[in-house]
C-alpha positions as YAML, in Angstrom:
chain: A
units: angstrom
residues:
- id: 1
  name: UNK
  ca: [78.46, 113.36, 118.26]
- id: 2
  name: UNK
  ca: [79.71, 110.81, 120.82]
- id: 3
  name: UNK
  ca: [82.93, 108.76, 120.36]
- id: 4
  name: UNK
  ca: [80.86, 105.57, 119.58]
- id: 5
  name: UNK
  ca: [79.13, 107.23, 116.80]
- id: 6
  name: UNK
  ca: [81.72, 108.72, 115.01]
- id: 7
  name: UNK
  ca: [83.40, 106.36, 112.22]
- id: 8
  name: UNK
  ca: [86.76, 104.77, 112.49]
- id: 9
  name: UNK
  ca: [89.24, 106.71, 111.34]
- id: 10
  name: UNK
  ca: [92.81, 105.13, 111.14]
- id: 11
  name: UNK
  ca: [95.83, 106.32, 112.52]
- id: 12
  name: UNK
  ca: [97.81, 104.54, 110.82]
- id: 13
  name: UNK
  ca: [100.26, 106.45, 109.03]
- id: 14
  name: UNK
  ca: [100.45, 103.75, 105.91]
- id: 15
  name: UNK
  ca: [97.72, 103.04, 103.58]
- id: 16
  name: UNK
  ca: [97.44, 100.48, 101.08]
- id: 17
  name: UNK
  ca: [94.88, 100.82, 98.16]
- id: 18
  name: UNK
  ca: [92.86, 98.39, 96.88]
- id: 19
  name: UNK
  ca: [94.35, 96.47, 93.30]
- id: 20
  name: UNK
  ca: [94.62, 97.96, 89.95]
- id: 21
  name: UNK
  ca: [95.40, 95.35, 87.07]
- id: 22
  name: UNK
  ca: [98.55, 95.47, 85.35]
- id: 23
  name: UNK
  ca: [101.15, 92.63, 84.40]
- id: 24
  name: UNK
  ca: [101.66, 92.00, 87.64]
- id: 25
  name: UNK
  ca: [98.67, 93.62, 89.36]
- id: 26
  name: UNK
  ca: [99.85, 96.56, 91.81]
- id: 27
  name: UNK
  ca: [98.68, 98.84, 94.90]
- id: 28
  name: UNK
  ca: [99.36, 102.00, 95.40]
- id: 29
  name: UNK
  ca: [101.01, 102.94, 98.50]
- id: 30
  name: UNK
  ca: [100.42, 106.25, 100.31]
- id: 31
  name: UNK
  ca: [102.06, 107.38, 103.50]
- id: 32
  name: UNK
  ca: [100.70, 110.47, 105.57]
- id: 33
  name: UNK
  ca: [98.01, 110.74, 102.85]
- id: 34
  name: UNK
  ca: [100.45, 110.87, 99.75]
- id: 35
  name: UNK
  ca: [100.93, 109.00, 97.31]
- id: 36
  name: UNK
  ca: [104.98, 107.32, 97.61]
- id: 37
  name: UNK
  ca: [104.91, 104.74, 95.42]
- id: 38
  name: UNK
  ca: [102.82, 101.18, 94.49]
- id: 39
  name: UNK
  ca: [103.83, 97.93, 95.72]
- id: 40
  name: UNK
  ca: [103.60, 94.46, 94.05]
- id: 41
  name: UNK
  ca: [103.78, 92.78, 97.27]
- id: 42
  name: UNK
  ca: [103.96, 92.79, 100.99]
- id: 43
  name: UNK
  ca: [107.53, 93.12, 100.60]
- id: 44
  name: UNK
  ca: [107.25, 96.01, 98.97]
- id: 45
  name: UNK
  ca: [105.09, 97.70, 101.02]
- id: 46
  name: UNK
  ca: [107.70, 97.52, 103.79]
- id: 47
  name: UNK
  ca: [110.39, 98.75, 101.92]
- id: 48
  name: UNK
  ca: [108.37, 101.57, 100.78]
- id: 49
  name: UNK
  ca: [107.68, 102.24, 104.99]
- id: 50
  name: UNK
  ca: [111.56, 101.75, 105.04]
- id: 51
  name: UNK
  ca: [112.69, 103.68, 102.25]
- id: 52
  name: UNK
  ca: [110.31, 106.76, 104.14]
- id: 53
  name: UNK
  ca: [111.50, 106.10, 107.64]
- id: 54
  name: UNK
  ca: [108.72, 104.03, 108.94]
- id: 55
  name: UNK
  ca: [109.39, 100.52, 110.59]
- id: 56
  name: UNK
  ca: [106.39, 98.31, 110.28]
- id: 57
  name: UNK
  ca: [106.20, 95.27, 112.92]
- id: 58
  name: UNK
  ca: [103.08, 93.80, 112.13]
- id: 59
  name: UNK
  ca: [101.71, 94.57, 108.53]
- id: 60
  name: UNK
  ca: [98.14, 92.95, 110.09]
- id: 61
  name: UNK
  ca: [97.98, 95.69, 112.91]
- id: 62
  name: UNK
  ca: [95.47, 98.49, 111.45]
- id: 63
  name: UNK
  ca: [97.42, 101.10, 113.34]
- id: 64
  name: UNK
  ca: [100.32, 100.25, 111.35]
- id: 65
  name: UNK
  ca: [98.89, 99.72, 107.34]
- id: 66
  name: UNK
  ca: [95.55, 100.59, 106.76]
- id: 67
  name: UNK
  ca: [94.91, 98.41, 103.52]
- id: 68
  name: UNK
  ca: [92.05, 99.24, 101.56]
- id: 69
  name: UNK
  ca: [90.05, 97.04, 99.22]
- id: 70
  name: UNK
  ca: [91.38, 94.39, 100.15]
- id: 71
  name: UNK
  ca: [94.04, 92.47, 103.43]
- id: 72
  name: UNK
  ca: [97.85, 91.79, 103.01]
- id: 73
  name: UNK
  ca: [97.62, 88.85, 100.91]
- id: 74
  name: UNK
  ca: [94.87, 90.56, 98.40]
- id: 75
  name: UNK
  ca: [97.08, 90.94, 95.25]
- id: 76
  name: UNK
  ca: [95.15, 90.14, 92.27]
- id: 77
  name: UNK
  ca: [92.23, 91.97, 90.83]
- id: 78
  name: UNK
  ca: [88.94, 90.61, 91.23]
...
């Protein structure tokens, strides 16, 4: 398989799932694959990177948070 057929795999070493309701609505947050925590914000999503040792500059740059189901300013269900 050549390089331009292969899917895009991430290297980022945050990921953000997509929304699950709740009162507020939350993600869950993984870091190297497992799960650290969920976030109720961007804000928290940082701190969770923080709180593991991870600096994020740019929560927009995919090799920094990979969010899934949805961008950085997705946080209510659909």
């Amino acid at each position: 398989m050549t390089e331009s057929a292969s899917p895009y795999i991430s290297s980022a070493r945050v990921t953000v799932l997509g929304v699950h309701p709740g009162v507020p609505p939350f993600r869950i947050v993984e870091i190297d694959g497992e799960v650290v925590g969920t976030a109720r914000s961007m804000t928290d999503v940082l701190l969770t990177a923080a709180a593991a040792g991870i600096t994020i500059h740019d929560l927009g740059d995919p090799g920094e948070v990979r969010w899934v189901g949805g961008g950085q300013y997705h946080w209510s269900p659909h």
